Short mmCIF file of C-alpha atoms in Angstrom, two decimals:
data_model
loop_
_atom_site.label_atom_id
_atom_site.label_comp_id
_atom_site.label_asym_id
_atom_site.label_seq_id
_atom_site.Cartn_x
_atom_site.Cartn_y
_atom_site.Cartn_z
CA MET A 1 129.85 150.44 168.38
CA SER A 2 126.50 149.59 169.99
CA GLU A 3 126.33 148.44 173.60
CA PRO A 4 125.63 144.72 174.02
CA ASP A 5 122.28 143.73 175.49
CA ARG A 6 121.93 141.41 178.46
CA LEU A 7 122.01 138.21 176.42
CA GLU A 8 124.97 139.26 174.29
CA GLN A 9 126.84 140.36 177.41
CA ALA A 10 126.39 136.88 178.90
CA ARG A 11 127.90 135.40 175.76
CA LEU A 12 130.79 137.87 175.87
CA ASP A 13 131.46 136.79 179.43
CA LYS A 14 131.65 133.16 178.29
CA LEU A 15 133.94 134.17 175.44
CA ARG A 16 136.39 135.64 177.96
CA GLU A 17 136.24 132.46 180.02
CA ILE A 18 137.02 130.42 176.89
CA GLU A 19 139.99 132.70 176.19
CA ALA A 20 141.13 132.21 179.80
CA LEU A 21 141.33 128.48 179.07
CA GLY A 22 143.88 129.30 176.36
CA ILE A 23 141.41 128.56 173.56
CA ASP A 24 140.95 130.81 170.52
CA PRO A 25 137.19 131.50 170.43
CA TRP A 26 137.30 132.02 166.66
CA GLY A 27 138.84 128.64 165.89
CA GLU A 28 141.26 127.18 163.38
CA ARG A 29 141.11 124.73 160.50
CA PHE A 30 139.51 121.41 161.37
CA ASP A 31 140.55 118.74 158.90
CA ASP A 32 139.20 115.30 158.07
CA HIS A 33 135.71 115.72 159.49
CA LYS A 34 132.93 113.93 157.66
CA PRO A 35 129.44 115.16 156.74
CA ILE A 36 126.89 114.46 159.48
CA ARG A 37 124.70 112.61 156.98
CA GLN A 38 127.58 110.17 156.42
CA ALA A 39 128.14 109.82 160.16
CA ARG A 40 124.48 108.96 160.67
CA ALA A 41 124.67 106.36 157.90
CA GLU A 42 127.66 104.71 159.62
CA CYS A 43 125.99 104.45 163.04
CA PRO A 44 125.50 100.92 164.42
CA ALA A 45 122.00 99.54 164.07
CA GLU A 46 121.54 98.52 167.72
CA ALA A 47 121.86 100.25 171.07
CA GLY A 48 124.83 99.20 173.19
CA VAL A 49 127.12 98.61 170.20
CA VAL A 50 130.12 100.96 169.98
CA GLY A 51 130.71 101.94 166.38
CA SER A 52 133.60 103.48 164.47
CA VAL A 53 135.62 106.55 165.38
CA CYS A 54 134.00 109.67 163.98
CA ARG A 55 134.87 113.36 163.53
CA VAL A 56 132.23 115.95 162.61
CA ALA A 57 131.75 119.72 162.82
CA GLY A 58 128.64 121.85 163.10
CA ARG A 59 126.49 124.35 164.99
CA ILE A 60 124.90 123.59 168.36
CA MET A 61 121.12 123.61 167.85
CA LEU A 62 119.81 121.96 171.03
CA ARG A 63 121.31 121.15 174.41
CA ASN A 64 120.21 119.23 177.48
CA ASN A 65 122.36 119.43 180.59
CA LYS A 66 122.04 116.48 182.97
CA GLY A 67 124.78 116.96 185.53
CA LYS A 68 127.70 114.80 184.53
CA LEU A 69 126.07 114.02 181.18
CA LYS A 70 125.47 116.74 178.63
CA PHE A 71 123.67 116.25 175.32
CA PHE A 72 123.87 118.50 172.27
CA HIS A 73 122.44 118.36 168.80
CA ILE A 74 124.84 119.74 166.19
CA GLN A 75 123.95 120.54 162.60
CA ASP A 76 125.91 120.96 159.38
CA TRP A 77 124.57 121.41 155.85
CA THR A 78 123.82 117.71 155.49
CA GLY A 79 121.92 117.00 158.68
CA ARG A 80 121.84 116.85 162.48
CA ILE A 81 123.15 114.39 165.07
CA GLN A 82 123.13 114.07 168.85
CA VAL A 83 126.39 114.42 170.80
CA MET A 84 126.78 112.97 174.30
CA CYS A 85 129.49 114.30 176.59
CA SER A 86 130.28 112.42 179.81
CA LYS A 87 132.38 114.17 182.44
CA ALA A 88 134.27 110.93 183.04
CA ASP A 89 135.67 111.07 179.50
CA PHE A 90 137.04 114.64 179.69
CA SER A 91 139.87 116.47 181.38
CA GLU A 92 138.96 119.25 183.80
CA ALA A 93 139.74 121.94 181.19
CA GLN A 94 137.78 120.14 178.48
CA TRP A 95 134.76 119.73 180.75
CA LYS A 96 134.91 123.41 181.63
CA LEU A 97 134.76 124.17 177.89
CA VAL A 98 131.75 121.86 177.49
CA GLU A 99 129.98 123.78 180.27
CA LEU A 100 130.63 127.08 178.48
CA LEU A 101 129.04 126.01 175.20
CA ASP A 102 126.04 128.02 173.97
CA LEU A 103 123.34 127.44 171.38
CA GLY A 104 124.68 128.67 168.05
CA ASP A 105 128.35 127.97 168.80
CA LEU A 106 130.34 126.06 166.18
CA VAL A 107 132.27 123.04 167.45
CA GLY A 108 134.21 120.05 166.23
CA ILE A 109 133.49 116.67 167.79
CA ASP A 110 135.67 113.57 167.99
CA GLY A 111 134.18 110.37 169.37
CA HIS A 112 132.56 107.03 168.67
CA LEU A 113 129.28 106.41 166.86
CA LYS A 114 126.55 104.60 168.73
CA VAL A 115 122.79 104.46 169.26
CA SER A 116 121.49 105.82 172.56
CA ASN A 117 119.18 103.90 174.88
CA THR A 118 116.29 105.87 173.40
CA GLY A 119 117.26 104.77 169.87
CA GLU A 120 118.84 108.04 168.76
CA LYS A 121 121.95 108.10 166.57
CA THR A 122 124.67 109.63 168.72
CA ILE A 123 128.34 110.46 168.90
CA GLY A 124 129.87 109.64 172.26
CA ALA A 125 132.32 112.55 172.39
CA THR A 126 135.88 112.14 173.60
CA GLN A 127 137.03 115.62 172.56
CA VAL A 128 135.40 118.96 171.77
CA THR A 129 137.24 121.49 169.60
CA PHE A 130 135.91 125.02 169.83
CA LEU A 131 135.56 126.56 166.35
CA THR A 132 133.52 129.79 166.63
CA LYS A 133 131.72 131.65 169.40
CA SER A 134 128.22 132.88 168.52
CA LEU A 135 127.56 136.24 170.17
CA ALA A 136 123.96 136.40 168.90
CA GLN A 137 121.11 134.79 170.77
CA PRO A 138 119.20 132.33 168.53
CA PRO A 139 115.77 133.63 167.56
CA GLU A 140 112.71 132.69 169.51
CA LYS A 141 109.83 131.04 167.68
CA PHE A 142 108.84 133.19 164.75
CA HIS A 143 105.73 135.39 164.93
CA GLY A 144 103.67 136.54 161.94
CA ALA A 145 104.81 139.54 159.90
CA LYS A 146 107.91 140.12 162.00
CA ASP A 147 108.97 136.63 161.01
CA ILE A 148 108.89 137.55 157.31
CA GLU A 149 111.07 140.61 157.74
CA LEU A 150 113.55 138.78 159.97
CA LEU A 151 113.91 135.87 157.58
CA LEU A 152 114.27 137.96 154.44
CA ARG A 153 116.65 140.54 155.88
CA GLN A 154 118.70 138.04 157.83
CA ARG A 155 118.76 135.12 155.44
CA TYR A 156 121.57 133.56 157.46
CA ILE A 157 119.10 133.15 160.34
CA ASP A 158 116.55 131.64 157.96
CA LEU A 159 119.12 129.15 156.63
CA ILE A 160 120.21 128.04 160.09
CA TYR A 161 116.97 127.88 162.03
CA ASN A 162 114.11 127.40 159.59
CA ASP A 163 113.67 123.78 158.53
CA GLY A 164 113.91 123.16 154.80
CA VAL A 165 115.36 126.53 153.73
CA LEU A 166 118.98 125.41 153.37
CA ALA A 167 117.88 122.18 151.69
CA ARG A 168 115.81 124.19 149.19
CA MET A 169 118.73 126.46 148.37
CA LEU A 170 121.01 123.46 147.90
CA GLN A 171 118.39 122.01 145.56
CA ARG A 172 118.70 125.21 143.53
CA GLY A 173 122.38 124.43 143.02
CA LYS A 174 121.59 120.87 141.94
CA ILE A 175 119.06 122.16 139.39
CA ILE A 176 121.62 124.55 137.89
CA ASP A 177 124.27 121.81 137.85
CA SER A 178 121.82 119.55 136.04
CA ILE A 179 121.11 122.23 133.41
CA ARG A 180 124.82 122.60 132.74
CA GLN A 181 125.21 118.81 132.49
CA THR A 182 122.30 118.55 130.04
CA LEU A 183 123.86 121.21 127.84
CA ARG A 184 127.38 119.73 128.09
CA GLU A 185 125.98 116.44 126.81
CA ARG A 186 124.67 118.33 123.79
CA ASN A 187 127.97 120.16 123.12
CA PHE A 188 126.87 123.60 124.28
CA VAL A 189 129.57 126.05 125.40
CA GLU A 190 129.07 128.39 128.33
CA ALA A 191 129.90 132.06 127.76
CA GLU A 192 130.01 135.26 129.78
CA THR A 193 128.71 138.44 128.17
CA PRO A 194 128.63 142.06 129.38
CA VAL A 195 126.34 143.16 132.19
CA LEU A 196 126.68 146.82 131.18
CA HIS A 197 124.95 147.51 127.86
CA ALA A 198 124.89 150.60 125.69
CA ILE A 199 121.41 149.59 124.43
CA ALA A 200 118.71 147.98 126.60
CA GLY A 201 117.75 145.35 124.03
CA GLY A 202 116.56 141.78 123.85
CA ALA A 203 113.40 142.14 125.96
CA ALA A 204 110.48 144.44 126.66
CA ALA A 205 111.41 145.85 130.06
CA ARG A 206 112.33 149.05 131.87
CA PRO A 207 116.09 149.04 132.54
CA PHE A 208 118.22 150.27 135.40
CA THR A 209 120.48 153.06 134.21
CA THR A 210 123.99 153.99 135.29
CA HIS A 211 126.87 156.17 134.11
CA HIS A 212 130.48 155.38 133.30
CA ASN A 213 132.53 158.34 134.49
CA ALA A 214 135.79 157.75 132.60
CA LEU A 215 134.04 157.39 129.23
CA ASP A 216 131.27 159.85 130.17
CA MET A 217 128.57 157.59 128.78
CA GLY A 218 125.20 156.35 129.97
CA LEU A 219 124.78 152.59 130.30
CA PHE A 220 122.07 150.08 131.21
CA LEU A 221 122.20 146.99 133.37
CA ARG A 222 121.26 144.22 131.00
CA ILE A 223 117.63 143.19 130.72
CA ALA A 224 118.42 140.11 128.60
CA LEU A 225 121.37 138.00 127.44
CA GLU A 226 120.21 137.50 123.87
CA LEU A 227 121.97 139.87 121.51
CA HIS A 228 125.55 139.26 122.65
CA LEU A 229 125.05 135.49 122.56
CA LYS A 230 123.77 135.77 118.99
CA ARG A 231 126.89 137.75 118.10
CA LEU A 232 128.91 134.78 119.36
CA MET A 233 126.88 132.46 117.15
CA VAL A 234 127.73 134.68 114.17
CA GLY A 235 131.35 134.29 115.20
CA GLY A 236 131.13 130.50 115.00
CA VAL A 237 130.13 129.42 118.52
CA GLU A 238 127.35 127.21 117.21
CA ARG A 239 125.88 126.09 120.56
CA VAL A 240 126.22 128.70 123.27
CA TYR A 241 124.53 129.54 126.56
CA GLU A 242 124.85 131.80 129.56
CA ILE A 243 123.42 131.54 133.06
CA GLY A 244 123.47 135.05 134.42
CA ARG A 245 121.80 137.80 136.38
CA VAL A 246 119.54 140.22 134.52
CA PHE A 247 117.97 143.40 135.87
CA ARG A 248 114.55 144.92 135.22
CA ASN A 249 113.43 148.11 136.94
CA GLU A 250 109.90 146.92 137.56
CA GLY A 251 107.54 145.77 140.30
CA VAL A 252 108.07 143.07 142.90
CA ASP A 253 105.61 140.24 143.55
CA SER A 254 105.53 136.51 144.12
CA THR A 255 107.06 135.73 140.71
CA HIS A 256 109.11 138.91 140.04
CA ASN A 257 112.31 140.28 141.57
CA PRO A 258 114.16 143.20 139.93
CA GLU A 259 117.36 141.12 139.89
CA PHE A 260 116.93 137.53 138.76
CA THR A 261 118.73 134.64 137.06
CA MET A 262 118.13 133.47 133.52
CA ILE A 263 119.59 130.98 131.15
CA GLU A 264 119.59 131.87 127.48
CA LEU A 265 120.91 129.48 124.86
CA TYR A 266 121.20 129.37 121.07
CA GLN A 267 121.59 126.37 118.80
CA ALA A 268 122.70 126.85 115.24
CA TYR A 269 120.67 124.96 112.64
CA GLY A 270 117.79 124.43 115.05
CA ASP A 271 114.36 126.05 115.42
CA TYR A 272 111.63 126.46 118.05
CA GLU A 273 110.72 122.78 117.70
CA SER A 274 114.31 121.91 118.69
CA MET A 275 113.92 124.20 121.69
CA MET A 276 110.76 122.41 122.84
CA GLU A 277 112.61 119.11 122.91
CA LEU A 278 115.55 120.70 124.75
CA THR A 279 113.24 122.37 127.27
CA GLU A 280 111.65 119.03 128.11
CA ALA A 281 115.11 117.50 128.57
CA ILE A 282 116.28 120.34 130.83
CA PHE A 283 113.24 120.04 133.10
CA THR A 284 113.09 116.24 133.27
CA ASN A 285 116.84 115.89 133.84
CA ALA A 286 116.61 118.43 136.68
CA ILE A 287 113.82 116.37 138.22
CA ARG A 288 115.96 113.24 137.94
CA ALA A 289 118.85 115.05 139.65
CA LEU A 290 116.64 116.14 142.55
CA THR A 291 115.17 112.65 142.87
CA ASP A 292 118.60 110.99 142.88
CA ALA A 293 119.82 113.44 145.53
CA ALA A 294 116.78 112.77 147.72
CA ILE A 295 117.26 109.00 147.46
CA ALA A 296 120.97 109.41 148.31
CA ALA A 297 119.88 111.35 151.42
CA GLY A 298 117.79 108.40 152.54
CA GLU A 299 114.35 109.33 151.22
CA GLU A 300 112.08 106.69 149.71
CA PRO A 301 112.02 106.77 145.89
CA PRO A 302 108.74 108.15 144.54
CA ALA A 303 106.42 105.95 142.50
CA ASN A 304 106.66 108.44 139.62
CA PRO A 305 109.30 111.17 140.04
CA PHE A 306 107.80 113.21 137.18
CA ILE A 307 104.55 113.84 139.05
CA ARG A 308 105.41 116.61 141.49
CA PRO A 309 103.39 118.72 143.94
CA TRP A 310 102.66 122.38 143.28
CA GLY A 311 100.71 123.67 146.25
CA ASP A 312 97.55 121.60 146.46
CA LYS A 313 97.95 120.47 142.83
CA LEU A 314 100.09 117.94 141.00
CA VAL A 315 102.08 118.61 137.84
CA ASP A 316 102.89 115.74 135.48
CA PHE A 317 106.20 116.49 133.75
CA THR A 318 106.21 113.30 131.70
CA ALA A 319 107.29 114.23 128.16
CA PRO A 320 106.15 115.03 125.53
CA TRP A 321 104.17 118.03 126.74
CA LYS A 322 101.03 119.52 125.26
CA ARG A 323 101.31 122.15 122.49
CA ALA A 324 98.58 124.71 121.85
CA LYS A 325 98.39 127.62 119.42
CA TYR A 326 98.16 131.13 120.84
CA GLY A 327 95.29 132.04 118.51
CA ASP A 328 93.28 128.93 119.39
CA LEU A 329 93.67 129.56 123.12
CA PHE A 330 92.72 133.20 122.65
CA LYS A 331 89.53 132.28 120.83
CA GLU A 332 88.65 129.60 123.39
CA HIS A 333 88.99 131.80 126.47
CA ALA A 334 88.43 135.35 125.14
CA GLY A 335 85.55 134.32 122.89
CA CYS A 336 86.76 136.05 119.74
CA GLU A 337 89.43 135.94 117.07
CA MET A 338 92.58 137.72 118.17
CA HIS A 339 92.68 139.84 114.99
CA ASP A 340 89.09 141.05 115.40
CA THR A 341 90.12 144.47 116.73
CA ALA A 342 86.66 145.62 117.82
CA ALA A 343 85.86 142.36 119.61
CA VAL A 344 89.23 142.32 121.36
CA ALA A 345 88.69 145.90 122.49
CA GLU A 346 85.31 144.91 123.96
CA VAL A 347 86.87 142.01 125.88
CA ALA A 348 89.57 144.38 127.10
CA ARG A 349 86.97 146.80 128.43
CA LYS A 350 85.15 144.01 130.27
CA HIS A 351 88.39 143.18 132.04
CA HIS A 352 89.31 146.81 132.74
CA ILE A 353 92.31 146.70 130.40
CA GLU A 354 93.44 150.09 129.12
CA THR A 355 93.45 150.32 125.30
CA ALA A 356 93.98 154.02 124.60
CA GLY A 357 97.24 154.70 122.81
CA LYS A 358 98.22 151.05 122.71
CA HIS A 359 99.21 149.09 119.62
CA PRO A 360 96.46 146.51 118.84
CA ASP A 361 98.85 143.62 119.35
CA VAL A 362 99.79 144.90 122.79
CA VAL A 363 96.08 144.91 123.65
CA ILE A 364 95.80 141.34 122.34
CA ASN A 365 98.65 140.28 124.61
CA ASP A 366 97.18 142.12 127.60
CA VAL A 367 93.89 140.29 127.06
CA PHE A 368 95.73 136.97 126.69
CA GLU A 369 97.49 137.53 130.01
CA ALA A 370 94.21 138.46 131.70
CA VAL A 371 91.85 135.77 130.39
CA VAL A 372 93.99 132.88 129.14
CA GLU A 373 97.09 132.37 131.24
CA ASP A 374 95.34 131.29 134.44
CA HIS A 375 93.76 128.39 132.50
CA LEU A 376 97.15 127.04 131.38
CA THR A 377 97.73 124.28 133.93
CA GLY A 378 100.37 122.65 131.76
CA PRO A 379 103.04 121.93 131.16
CA VAL A 380 101.89 123.44 127.87
CA PHE A 381 103.87 125.04 125.07
CA VAL A 382 101.87 128.00 123.77
CA ILE A 383 103.08 128.33 120.18
CA ASP A 384 102.78 130.71 117.20
CA TYR A 385 102.48 134.20 118.65
CA PRO A 386 101.38 137.37 116.82
CA ALA A 387 104.44 138.42 114.82
CA ALA A 388 104.11 142.08 115.79
CA MET A 389 105.02 141.12 119.38
CA CYS A 390 108.17 139.27 118.31
CA PRO A 391 110.67 141.49 116.45
CA LEU A 392 113.57 139.06 116.95
CA THR A 393 111.68 136.00 115.69
CA LYS A 394 111.41 134.32 112.29
CA ARG A 395 107.97 134.41 110.68
CA LYS A 396 106.04 131.23 109.92
CA LYS A 397 106.24 130.18 106.27
CA GLY A 398 103.12 131.32 104.45
CA HIS A 399 101.89 133.18 107.55
CA PRO A 400 103.92 136.39 108.00
CA GLU A 401 101.53 137.55 110.73
CA ILE A 402 102.64 134.59 112.92
CA ALA A 403 106.01 134.23 114.66
CA GLU A 404 107.64 130.88 115.39
CA ARG A 405 107.72 131.46 119.13
CA PHE A 406 106.60 129.51 122.17
CA GLU A 407 106.19 130.20 125.84
CA LEU A 408 105.99 127.40 128.40
CA PHE A 409 103.24 127.76 131.00
CA ILE A 410 102.58 125.73 134.13
CA HIS A 411 99.61 126.71 136.31
CA GLY A 412 99.53 130.18 134.80
CA MET A 413 103.23 130.89 135.34
CA GLU A 414 105.51 131.47 132.36
CA LEU A 415 108.66 129.35 132.68
CA ALA A 416 110.35 129.59 129.28
CA ASN A 417 110.34 131.62 126.07
CA ALA A 418 111.81 130.46 122.77
CA TYR A 419 112.06 131.43 119.10
CA THR A 420 113.10 130.32 115.72
CA GLU A 421 115.59 133.16 115.53
CA LEU A 422 115.32 135.88 112.90
CA ASN A 423 118.57 135.98 110.93
CA ASP A 424 117.60 138.23 107.97
CA PRO A 425 119.49 141.50 108.58
CA ARG A 426 117.26 143.50 106.23
CA LEU A 427 114.05 142.47 107.98
CA GLN A 428 115.68 142.87 111.39
CA GLU A 429 116.70 146.44 110.58
CA GLU A 430 113.22 147.20 109.27
CA LEU A 431 111.62 145.81 112.42
CA PHE A 432 113.98 147.79 114.63
CA GLN A 433 112.85 150.91 112.79
CA THR A 434 109.10 150.27 112.61
CA GLN A 435 108.17 147.68 115.23
CA LEU A 436 105.31 148.88 117.42
CA ALA A 437 105.99 152.51 116.61
CA GLY A 438 104.82 154.91 119.28
CA LEU A 439 105.26 152.51 122.20
CA SER A 440 107.25 153.51 125.24
CA ALA A 441 110.71 151.96 125.29
CA GLU A 442 109.91 149.45 128.02
CA ASP A 443 106.91 148.10 126.08
CA SER A 444 108.91 147.30 122.96
CA MET A 445 111.64 144.79 122.31
CA ALA A 446 112.52 146.66 119.12
CA LYS A 447 115.41 148.92 120.11
CA MET A 448 117.69 149.84 117.25
CA ASP A 449 121.05 148.10 117.59
CA HIS A 450 123.17 148.93 114.54
CA ASP A 451 126.02 146.65 115.55
CA PHE A 452 123.67 143.68 115.91
CA VAL A 453 122.36 144.32 112.38
CA ARG A 454 125.97 144.56 111.20
CA ALA A 455 126.66 141.18 112.82
CA LEU A 456 123.66 139.62 111.07
CA LYS A 457 125.02 140.88 107.74
CA VAL A 458 128.09 138.73 108.31
CA GLY A 459 125.70 135.79 108.48
CA MET A 460 124.04 134.13 111.47
CA PRO A 461 122.99 130.52 110.87
CA PRO A 462 119.32 129.58 111.18
CA ALA A 463 118.89 128.79 114.84
CA GLY A 464 116.63 128.12 117.78
CA GLY A 465 116.90 130.18 120.93
CA LEU A 466 115.57 129.56 124.44
CA GLY A 467 115.31 131.50 127.68
CA ILE A 468 114.31 130.00 131.03
CA GLY A 469 113.79 131.86 134.29
CA ILE A 470 115.94 129.90 136.74
CA ASP A 471 114.23 131.29 139.84
CA ARG A 472 110.77 130.28 138.62
CA LEU A 473 112.06 126.85 137.63
CA VAL A 474 113.46 126.39 141.14
CA MET A 475 110.15 127.61 142.62
CA LEU A 476 108.28 125.02 140.61
CA LEU A 477 110.55 122.06 141.32
CA THR A 478 110.87 122.82 145.05
CA ASN A 479 107.15 123.60 145.52
CA SER A 480 107.86 127.18 146.61
CA HIS A 481 105.25 129.86 145.96
CA SER A 482 107.31 133.03 146.24
CA ILE A 483 110.38 133.94 144.24
CA ARG A 484 111.84 135.32 147.47
CA ASP A 485 111.96 131.78 148.83
CA VAL A 486 114.43 130.63 146.17
CA ILE A 487 116.71 133.70 145.97
CA TYR A 488 119.30 133.95 148.71
CA PHE A 489 118.98 137.73 149.03
CA PRO A 490 115.83 139.18 147.42
CA LEU A 491 115.49 142.95 147.07
CA LEU A 492 113.71 144.64 150.00
CA ARG A 493 112.78 148.12 151.04
CA HIS A 494 115.18 149.99 153.31
CA GLU A 495 115.11 148.56 156.80
CA ARG A 496 112.80 150.47 159.13
CA PRO A 497 114.52 152.30 162.01
CA ALA A 498 114.01 150.77 165.43
CA GLY A 499 110.66 151.84 166.83
CA ALA A 500 109.21 152.88 163.48
CA LYS A 501 105.59 151.94 162.75
CA GLU A 502 105.35 148.46 161.30
CA GLU A 503 103.90 148.22 157.81
CA ASP A 504 101.98 145.34 156.38
CA ALA A 505 104.35 142.53 155.39
CA SER A 506 103.02 142.61 151.84
CA ASP A 507 104.81 145.93 151.37
CA GLU A 508 108.01 143.93 151.37
CA ALA A 509 106.78 141.83 148.47
#
């Protein structure tokens, strides 16, 4: 066990003094306390008026000792309030405890609500209950790159001491609750499907691999939720969804983390048009939920809740959203037809996109990502993709080269992906066998899954399917510009040993 430093030793000394008072420094249950936000709402309006009896609990964030008067600010997950302790109102033992309190300690407060002479909402304490001793010194003001590493590695510090972080994470929960409510209203059923897969199917991605010792078999952490949910639809679960973690063994940047959260859903007897309408409802209902929560917390209602900030821009989420064909966008921004192989290759070369050994449709998509996506301010549904890129998607009637697929883009970021689902087992098996032949496994969604084909032979209803990246949705709706800001514990490199040379903070990205 490491030796305590000077500051921790001082806190340990106070801990022993608290124990000497007969008080458990690690606390006990503390019933019937109210959220600090509620306590603030119940404060009298005028100074000098003694309000109702109040009980709250929280962490000491500020303190100001003034002899026989001591002031603290305590914080819970709903807000912060000032506490005033007067020596005249406490026994000798209680006052000794008040004098031993440190920043970061967790306490319970009983007292009366009032407004101080300076106009601050306050609890005039009559009793302090010690709940947990903090042995760690609160961080000093954050400094540059060290700040980033501290906050990401010690998210608990970030949540406590960095304004807005806890609120943003709680907004994440409200967004997910809203999604579930939207789907419940439409009779969707939530399911849980395996995380360990025998086949890394359902997406074009490099998987994480593992091994099951008892069965002596290799397995993959899932890269998508799709194929098991479709099996459930074959089995009669006509509207099904899952919100779950998926894993892709790929790079890390502002919009990618190897472990992330997705929702995938499938609606029997729908199509990709149905999924556009549902996507709009999911987003706009989430915005309503955030707006209602903000108003309940005392914020002024916005003039138009569907116009939201994204950095220095505004995004108008008022439905219906724009729809644009993939081929039309390609021609507009790349300057050629997407099926003009020579012209596409020339555009690729201009943008330093590798073409050797790549299927032509992969090159088309690489060019699209390079020259089109940044122009998609959105919200815009990009519809009707090249069929060769979509082996799990139904083809457009009369246009077998086009797949009934859309992706939702907002300011160049992909937020959702949806199909009219392919339910022809013969075509599905053919595509599994021939789709983008010669590609590396991670570049192709077409991985042979005999059991999935067998399920389709039983009969899967025509359907629409939708996937939404939850982390990116939360980024967008909370105006956060790194995926790390909306994931409690993003993946990081191993922690550097003490004294090791500091690397650029971007290496953690």
